[in-house]
GROMACS .gro file of C-alpha atoms in nm:
model
  362
    1MET     CA    1   3.223   0.228  -0.683
    2ILE     CA    2   3.319   0.596  -0.656
    3PRO     CA    3   3.621   0.629  -0.423
    4LEU     CA    4   3.598   0.840  -0.110
    5PRO     CA    5   3.793   1.166  -0.125
    6PRO     CA    6   4.064   1.224   0.134
    7SER     CA    7   3.949   1.282   0.492
    8GLY     CA    8   3.840   1.640   0.549
    9PHE     CA    9   3.797   1.717   0.177
   10ARG     CA   10   3.541   1.998   0.129
   11GLY     CA   11   3.640   2.126  -0.215
   12ARG     CA   12   3.390   2.192  -0.491
   13ARG     CA   13   3.318   1.898  -0.718
   14ASP     CA   14   3.189   1.913  -1.070
   15THR     CA   15   2.887   1.709  -0.957
   16VAL     CA   16   2.617   1.728  -0.692
   17ASP     CA   17   2.642   1.404  -0.498
   18ILE     CA   18   2.355   1.267  -0.290
   19ALA     CA   19   2.341   0.973  -0.050
   20LEU     CA   20   2.035   0.767  -0.143
   21VAL     CA   21   1.946   0.585   0.180
   22VAL     CA   22   1.707   0.301   0.094
   23PRO     CA   23   1.659  -0.051   0.232
   24GLN     CA   24   1.859  -0.325   0.066
   25SER     CA   25   1.817  -0.574   0.350
   26GLY     CA   26   1.578  -0.650   0.635
   27PRO     CA   27   1.195  -0.658   0.625
   28ALA     CA   28   1.181  -0.340   0.413
   29GLY     CA   29   1.441  -0.472   0.168
   30LEU     CA   30   1.181  -0.570  -0.090
   31PHE     CA   31   1.120  -0.197  -0.145
   32GLY     CA   32   1.485  -0.132  -0.233
   33PRO     CA   33   1.478  -0.217  -0.605
   34SER     CA   34   1.186   0.014  -0.680
   35CYS     CA   35   1.342   0.292  -0.470
   36GLU     CA   36   1.668   0.270  -0.663
   37ALA     CA   37   1.493   0.253  -1.001
   38CYS     CA   38   1.274   0.557  -0.932
   39ALA     CA   39   1.573   0.751  -0.798
   40THR     CA   40   1.769   0.666  -1.112
   41LEU     CA   41   1.484   0.797  -1.327
   42ALA     CA   42   1.478   1.118  -1.121
   43VAL     CA   43   1.852   1.167  -1.174
   44ASP     CA   44   1.803   1.114  -1.549
   45ASP     CA   45   1.530   1.378  -1.555
   46ILE     CA   46   1.715   1.630  -1.339
   47ASN     CA   47   2.034   1.595  -1.543
   48THR     CA   48   1.844   1.626  -1.870
   49ALA     CA   49   1.704   1.954  -1.739
   50GLY     CA   50   2.053   2.083  -1.657
   51GLY     CA   51   2.131   1.924  -1.321
   52ILE     CA   52   2.135   2.107  -0.989
   53LEU     CA   53   2.311   2.445  -0.985
   54ASP     CA   54   2.436   2.364  -1.337
   55ARG     CA   55   2.609   2.049  -1.215
   56PRO     CA   56   2.512   1.688  -1.296
   57VAL     CA   57   2.373   1.479  -1.011
   58ARG     CA   58   2.510   1.148  -0.886
   59ILE     CA   59   2.359   0.918  -0.622
   60HIS     CA   60   2.545   0.691  -0.380
   61VAL     CA   61   2.323   0.408  -0.253
   62VAL     CA   62   2.341   0.337   0.120
   63ASP     CA   63   2.166   0.036   0.277
   64ALA     CA   64   1.909   0.167   0.526
   65GLY     CA   65   1.874  -0.189   0.658
   66ALA     CA   66   2.225  -0.188   0.804
   67PRO     CA   67   2.265  -0.187   1.184
   68LEU     CA   68   2.182   0.162   1.307
   69PRO     CA   69   2.531   0.247   1.445
   70VAL     CA   70   2.683   0.135   1.114
   71LEU     CA   71   2.436   0.347   0.919
   72ALA     CA   72   2.500   0.655   1.133
   73ALA     CA   73   2.879   0.617   1.098
   74ARG     CA   74   2.850   0.573   0.721
   75ILE     CA   75   2.645   0.891   0.679
   76ASP     CA   76   2.877   1.086   0.908
   77ARG     CA   77   3.182   0.975   0.712
   78MET     CA   78   3.024   1.057   0.375
   79ILE     CA   79   2.944   1.409   0.493
   80SER     CA   80   3.271   1.465   0.682
   81THR     CA   81   3.482   1.363   0.385
   82GLY     CA   82   3.281   1.577   0.143
   83LEU     CA   83   3.159   1.281  -0.058
   84VAL     CA   84   2.796   1.397  -0.053
   85ASP     CA   85   2.609   1.726  -0.058
   86GLY     CA   86   2.287   1.588   0.087
   87VAL     CA   87   2.081   1.286   0.186
   88VAL     CA   88   1.758   1.161   0.026
   89GLY     CA   89   1.583   0.840   0.108
   90TRP     CA   90   1.294   0.615   0.198
   91HIS     CA   91   1.372   0.431   0.521
   92LEU     CA   92   1.223   0.347   0.856
   93SER     CA   93   1.186   0.605   1.131
   94ASN     CA   94   1.447   0.435   1.349
   95ALA     CA   95   1.697   0.497   1.067
   96ARG     CA   96   1.585   0.861   1.041
   97LYS     CA   97   1.647   0.904   1.414
   98VAL     CA   98   2.017   0.817   1.372
   99ILE     CA   99   2.063   1.009   1.044
  100THR     CA  100   1.932   1.347   1.160
  101PRO     CA  101   2.214   1.405   1.413
  102GLN     CA  102   2.464   1.351   1.131
  103THR     CA  103   2.296   1.588   0.881
  104ALA     CA  104   2.168   1.867   1.107
  105GLY     CA  105   2.328   2.197   1.011
  106ARG     CA  106   2.560   2.022   0.764
  107VAL     CA  107   2.365   1.909   0.456
  108PRO     CA  108   1.999   1.903   0.343
  109TYR     CA  109   1.811   1.582   0.423
  110ILE     CA  110   1.495   1.483   0.232
  111TYR     CA  111   1.296   1.209   0.404
  112THR     CA  112   1.047   1.059   0.159
  113THR     CA  113   0.854   0.818   0.382
  114PHE     CA  114   0.502   0.861   0.517
  115TYR     CA  115   0.573   0.872   0.885
  116GLU     CA  116   0.436   0.936   1.234
  117GLY     CA  117   0.485   1.314   1.223
  118GLY     CA  118   0.666   1.549   1.456
  119GLU     CA  119   1.010   1.564   1.288
  120ASP     CA  120   1.164   1.907   1.337
  121SER     CA  121   1.539   1.853   1.308
  122ASP     CA  122   1.743   2.122   1.135
  123GLY     CA  123   1.752   2.094   0.757
  124VAL     CA  124   1.508   1.802   0.720
  125TYR     CA  125   1.222   1.813   0.467
  126MET     CA  126   0.950   1.549   0.444
  127VAL     CA  127   0.784   1.433   0.122
  128GLY     CA  128   0.571   1.168   0.289
  129GLU     CA  129   0.225   1.187   0.434
  130THR     CA  130   0.162   1.226   0.807
  131PRO     CA  131  -0.132   1.064   0.993
  132ASP     CA  132  -0.348   1.378   0.967
  133GLN     CA  133  -0.307   1.370   0.587
  134GLN     CA  134  -0.333   0.995   0.535
  135LEU     CA  135  -0.456   0.781   0.825
  136PHE     CA  136  -0.719   1.003   0.985
  137PRO     CA  137  -0.905   1.083   0.660
  138ALA     CA  138  -0.897   0.712   0.570
  139LEU     CA  139  -1.054   0.621   0.906
  140ARG     CA  140  -1.324   0.883   0.850
  141TRP     CA  141  -1.393   0.751   0.498
  142LEU     CA  142  -1.419   0.387   0.611
  143ARG     CA  143  -1.652   0.492   0.895
  144ALA     CA  144  -1.875   0.683   0.656
  145GLN     CA  145  -1.874   0.432   0.369
  146HIS     CA  146  -1.856   0.097   0.551
  147GLY     CA  147  -1.954   0.173   0.907
  148ILE     CA  148  -1.619   0.059   1.047
  149ARG     CA  149  -1.603   0.195   1.400
  150ARG     CA  150  -1.394  -0.051   1.607
  151TRP     CA  151  -1.030  -0.122   1.521
  152CYS     CA  152  -0.738  -0.333   1.640
  153VAL     CA  153  -0.380  -0.211   1.583
  154ILE     CA  154  -0.119  -0.464   1.472
  155GLY     CA  155   0.228  -0.325   1.418
  156ASN     CA  156   0.599  -0.387   1.414
  157ASP     CA  157   0.763  -0.295   1.742
  158TYR     CA  158   0.950   0.028   1.665
  159VAL     CA  159   0.900   0.403   1.641
  160TRP     CA  160   0.660   0.446   1.346
  161PRO     CA  161   0.391   0.192   1.448
  162ARG     CA  162   0.385   0.288   1.815
  163GLU     CA  163   0.386   0.664   1.754
  164THR     CA  164   0.125   0.632   1.478
  165ALA     CA  165  -0.094   0.422   1.708
  166ARG     CA  166  -0.058   0.690   1.978
  167ALA     CA  167  -0.161   0.959   1.726
  168ALA     CA  168  -0.456   0.744   1.614
  169ALA     CA  169  -0.572   0.702   1.975
  170GLU     CA  170  -0.568   1.081   2.022
  171PHE     CA  171  -0.762   1.127   1.698
  172VAL     CA  172  -1.035   0.869   1.766
  173ALA     CA  173  -1.092   1.016   2.113
  174THR     CA  174  -1.264   1.305   1.933
  175THR     CA  175  -1.489   1.072   1.725
  176ASP     CA  176  -1.715   0.772   1.774
  177ILE     CA  177  -1.435   0.544   1.644
  178GLU     CA  178  -1.263   0.314   1.894
  179ILE     CA  179  -0.934   0.128   1.916
  180VAL     CA  180  -1.013  -0.192   2.105
  181GLY     CA  181  -0.671  -0.361   2.114
  182GLU     CA  182  -0.304  -0.338   2.017
  183SER     CA  183  -0.032  -0.596   1.949
  184TYR     CA  184   0.327  -0.548   1.831
  185VAL     CA  185   0.562  -0.794   1.662
  186PRO     CA  186   0.942  -0.751   1.639
  187LEU     CA  187   1.082  -0.646   1.301
  188GLY     CA  188   1.147  -0.967   1.111
  189GLY     CA  189   0.920  -1.167   1.342
  190ARG     CA  190   0.686  -1.434   1.211
  191ASN     CA  191   0.496  -1.539   1.523
  192PHE     CA  192   0.158  -1.375   1.469
  193ARG     CA  193  -0.040  -1.606   1.696
  194GLY     CA  194  -0.088  -1.349   1.971
  195ALA     CA  195  -0.195  -1.081   1.724
  196LEU     CA  196  -0.438  -1.311   1.546
  197ASP     CA  197  -0.588  -1.431   1.876
  198LEU     CA  198  -0.636  -1.070   1.987
  199ILE     CA  199  -0.817  -0.985   1.663
  200GLU     CA  200  -1.036  -1.295   1.679
  201ARG     CA  201  -1.141  -1.234   2.042
  202SER     CA  202  -1.201  -0.863   1.995
  203PRO     CA  203  -1.512  -0.684   1.866
  204ALA     CA  204  -1.293  -0.514   1.600
  205GLN     CA  205  -1.448  -0.462   1.260
  206GLY     CA  206  -1.116  -0.356   1.111
  207VAL     CA  207  -0.742  -0.395   1.163
  208LEU     CA  208  -0.491  -0.112   1.134
  209VAL     CA  209  -0.175  -0.276   0.999
  210PHE     CA  210   0.142  -0.082   1.079
  211MET     CA  211   0.385  -0.343   0.952
  212VAL     CA  212   0.682  -0.324   0.717
  213GLY     CA  213   0.741  -0.489   0.379
  214ALA     CA  214   0.796  -0.862   0.406
  215ASP     CA  215   0.653  -0.863   0.759
  216CYS     CA  216   0.332  -0.707   0.627
  217ALA     CA  217   0.307  -0.965   0.348
  218ALA     CA  218   0.358  -1.252   0.593
  219PHE     CA  219   0.097  -1.111   0.832
  220ASN     CA  220  -0.155  -1.071   0.550
  221GLN     CA  221  -0.105  -1.435   0.458
  222ALA     CA  222  -0.154  -1.547   0.819
  223PHE     CA  223  -0.460  -1.321   0.855
  224ALA     CA  224  -0.623  -1.476   0.547
  225ARG     CA  225  -0.532  -1.835   0.646
  226ALA     CA  226  -0.703  -1.777   0.980
  227GLY     CA  227  -1.019  -1.671   0.794
  228LEU     CA  228  -1.016  -1.330   0.959
  229ASP     CA  229  -1.063  -1.155   0.624
  230GLU     CA  230  -1.418  -1.290   0.597
  231HIS     CA  231  -1.565  -1.037   0.840
  232ARG     CA  232  -1.293  -0.779   0.903
  233LEU     CA  233  -1.118  -0.541   0.667
  234ARG     CA  234  -0.762  -0.410   0.697
  235LEU     CA  235  -0.618  -0.064   0.653
  236SER     CA  236  -0.246  -0.102   0.588
  237MET     CA  237  -0.033   0.211   0.587
  238MET     CA  238   0.301   0.086   0.452
  239ILE     CA  239   0.219  -0.121   0.150
  240GLY     CA  240   0.290  -0.120  -0.223
  241GLU     CA  241   0.226  -0.355  -0.510
  242ASP     CA  242   0.542  -0.547  -0.423
  243VAL     CA  243   0.386  -0.638  -0.085
  244LEU     CA  244   0.074  -0.759  -0.267
  245TYR     CA  245   0.291  -0.977  -0.491
  246ALA     CA  246   0.482  -1.117  -0.192
  247GLY     CA  247   0.162  -1.203  -0.007
  248GLY     CA  248  -0.026  -1.341  -0.306
  249PRO     CA  249  -0.381  -1.267  -0.425
  250GLU     CA  250  -0.540  -1.484  -0.157
  251SER     CA  251  -0.411  -1.246   0.111
  252THR     CA  252  -0.555  -0.919  -0.020
  253HIS     CA  253  -0.932  -0.952   0.026
  254GLY     CA  254  -1.066  -0.653   0.216
  255LEU     CA  255  -0.731  -0.471   0.218
  256TYR     CA  256  -0.721  -0.090   0.194
  257THR     CA  257  -0.447   0.172   0.200
  258ALA     CA  258  -0.400   0.547   0.153
  259SER     CA  259  -0.119   0.727  -0.029
  260GLY     CA  260  -0.026   1.027  -0.238
  261TYR     CA  261   0.055   0.803  -0.534
  262PHE     CA  262  -0.068   0.480  -0.692
  263GLU     CA  263   0.058   0.327  -1.013
  264SER     CA  264  -0.308   0.281  -1.115
  265LEU     CA  265  -0.399   0.646  -1.056
  266VAL     CA  266  -0.560   0.793  -1.365
  267SER     CA  267  -0.397   1.134  -1.406
  268ALA     CA  268  -0.183   1.279  -1.681
  269GLU     CA  269   0.117   1.313  -1.450
  270SER     CA  270   0.094   0.962  -1.307
  271MET     CA  271   0.036   0.794  -1.643
  272ASP     CA  272   0.328   0.981  -1.799
  273PHE     CA  273   0.553   0.875  -1.513
  274GLY     CA  274   0.447   0.510  -1.546
  275ALA     CA  275   0.509   0.512  -1.920
  276ARG     CA  276   0.857   0.662  -1.880
  277TYR     CA  277   0.942   0.417  -1.602
  278LEU     CA  278   0.845   0.127  -1.830
  279ARG     CA  279   1.050   0.264  -2.120
  280ARG     CA  280   1.353   0.319  -1.897
  281PHE     CA  281   1.354  -0.017  -1.713
  282GLY     CA  282   1.147  -0.255  -1.926
  283ALA     CA  283   0.870  -0.503  -1.857
  284PHE     CA  284   1.068  -0.681  -1.584
  285ALA     CA  285   1.139  -0.364  -1.384
  286PRO     CA  286   1.077  -0.361  -1.007
  287ALA     CA  287   0.708  -0.310  -0.931
  288LEU     CA  288   0.624   0.059  -0.948
  289ASN     CA  289   0.466   0.165  -0.620
  290ASN     CA  290   0.415   0.460  -0.387
  291ILE     CA  291   0.727   0.380  -0.185
  292GLY     CA  292   0.967   0.376  -0.477
  293GLU     CA  293   0.796   0.673  -0.638
  294SER     CA  294   0.852   0.876  -0.322
  295CYS     CA  295   1.227   0.859  -0.390
  296TYR     CA  296   1.164   1.022  -0.729
  297GLU     CA  297   0.969   1.293  -0.545
  298GLY     CA  298   1.247   1.333  -0.289
  299LEU     CA  299   1.509   1.406  -0.551
  300LEU     CA  300   1.279   1.652  -0.729
  301LEU     CA  301   1.225   1.828  -0.397
  302PHE     CA  302   1.601   1.837  -0.327
  303ALA     CA  303   1.662   1.991  -0.670
  304SER     CA  304   1.379   2.243  -0.632
  305LEU     CA  305   1.497   2.359  -0.289
  306ALA     CA  306   1.860   2.395  -0.404
  307GLU     CA  307   1.763   2.583  -0.718
  308ALA     CA  308   1.535   2.819  -0.526
  309ALA     CA  309   1.820   2.899  -0.284
  310ARG     CA  310   2.091   2.880  -0.554
  311SER     CA  311   2.285   2.696  -0.287
  312LEU     CA  312   2.331   2.359  -0.119
  313ASP     CA  313   2.377   2.520   0.221
  314PRO     CA  314   2.098   2.411   0.461
  315ARG     CA  315   2.056   2.760   0.606
  316SER     CA  316   2.025   2.922   0.264
  317ILE     CA  317   1.773   2.656   0.165
  318GLU     CA  318   1.568   2.714   0.480
  319SER     CA  319   1.556   3.088   0.415
  320ARG     CA  320   1.420   3.032   0.062
  321SER     CA  321   1.203   2.721   0.111
  322ALA     CA  322   0.868   2.891   0.167
  323GLY     CA  323   0.656   2.864  -0.143
  324VAL     CA  324   0.886   2.620  -0.327
  325SER     CA  325   0.687   2.388  -0.551
  326TYR     CA  326   0.745   2.141  -0.832
  327GLY     CA  327   0.542   1.928  -1.070
  328GLY     CA  328   0.580   1.550  -1.059
  329PRO     CA  329   0.386   1.224  -1.073
  330ARG     CA  330   0.170   1.341  -0.778
  331GLY     CA  331   0.080   1.664  -0.955
  332GLU     CA  332   0.184   1.995  -0.800
  333VAL     CA  333   0.362   1.951  -0.468
  334ARG     CA  334   0.422   2.255  -0.246
  335VAL     CA  335   0.653   2.300   0.050
  336ARG     CA  336   0.480   2.410   0.369
  337GLY     CA  337   0.730   2.445   0.650
  338ALA     CA  338   0.929   2.122   0.656
  339HIS     CA  339   0.649   1.919   0.494
  340THR     CA  340   0.477   1.909   0.157
  341THR     CA  341   0.113   1.937   0.058
  342GLN     CA  342  -0.024   1.702  -0.205
  343PRO     CA  343  -0.336   1.502  -0.293
  344VAL     CA  344  -0.388   1.179  -0.095
  345TYR     CA  345  -0.601   0.890  -0.221
  346LEU     CA  346  -0.768   0.584  -0.070
  347ALA     CA  347  -0.753   0.255  -0.257
  348ASP     CA  348  -0.845  -0.108  -0.207
  349ALA     CA  349  -0.658  -0.414  -0.326
  350ASP     CA  350  -0.801  -0.600  -0.624
  351ALA     CA  351  -0.594  -0.920  -0.615
  352LEU     CA  352  -0.247  -0.783  -0.701
  353ASP     CA  353  -0.338  -0.425  -0.794
  354PHE     CA  354  -0.479  -0.122  -0.617
  355THR     CA  355  -0.800   0.048  -0.729
  356VAL     CA  356  -0.829   0.413  -0.630
  357LEU     CA  357  -1.166   0.477  -0.468
  358ALA     CA  358  -1.154   0.836  -0.345
  359GLU     CA  359  -0.942   1.144  -0.302
  360LEU     CA  360  -0.918   1.206   0.070
  361THR     CA  361  -0.799   1.564   0.030
  362SER     CA  362  -1.100   1.680  -0.173
   0.00000   0.00000   0.00000
């Protein structure tokens, strides 16, 4: 454990220190190990290339699953005491909502999660896909390829599922696609009876699953046990191989997702990344997935922004961010405003792996 410097310390360190905010507890906690491993690999690569502003990088892991007031206070203290120069992380939108007031105007904040869109806080940059990049093209593809027109929404009861469902309703209003029902389950909840009954009674041909980690795995199991996978497919928007493993192969029939990265993606960049991950962490490493990989992307983006500005100051970074790009496992990623542009793919689950079916950004 690296000790905190004295309160109010703002002196220059010989390192660039970054708070890595990833879930170590709660429903999303199963993503934590892959997030930490991918971030560690990113630090290795950045430091091998000379660090950031000629200084080596260190990460300080913060549990994004902590109670929100505790998380906010921890980030505030790390910034106020000069322990960290920025924040990078994959975490839920409710965590982002309490982090942005602590980082705004103080340090850069790279949010790596696909999310509901609309974030415009000062100094925040998003690696992850928004619904117009990920969800809407996937709905179009499934309509064209499989004729899926009617959907139910099943989500956890917090910001990302509800706001994404609202965005989806606005999108489908311009198409012949319909949302015919919605049901929300508390984070950590395991009573899916109401959701399953809604799906069974509805005319839905598909289910939009906006659930997190272990909750998503448990829902997929319940969905399959109820026999609902025989005639309805699912499009799940927060899922990696670790969720497939947690749910088991019997829970993945007819399951689709969309993402900017899959471990099974056949590209030179992706295959190189997978090989280096295996060499670094071995055969028993945490499952490599799009969620963990996004933390690698987030650190590359942090480094690229700081190098382009030759500064860690958020205002200097903002003034130099236009046109910043970097090469990583997703290929070339470019900054556009506060977001990034990148390829996005649709895949279906084949037991415990994903098979990429199409590039949605073609």
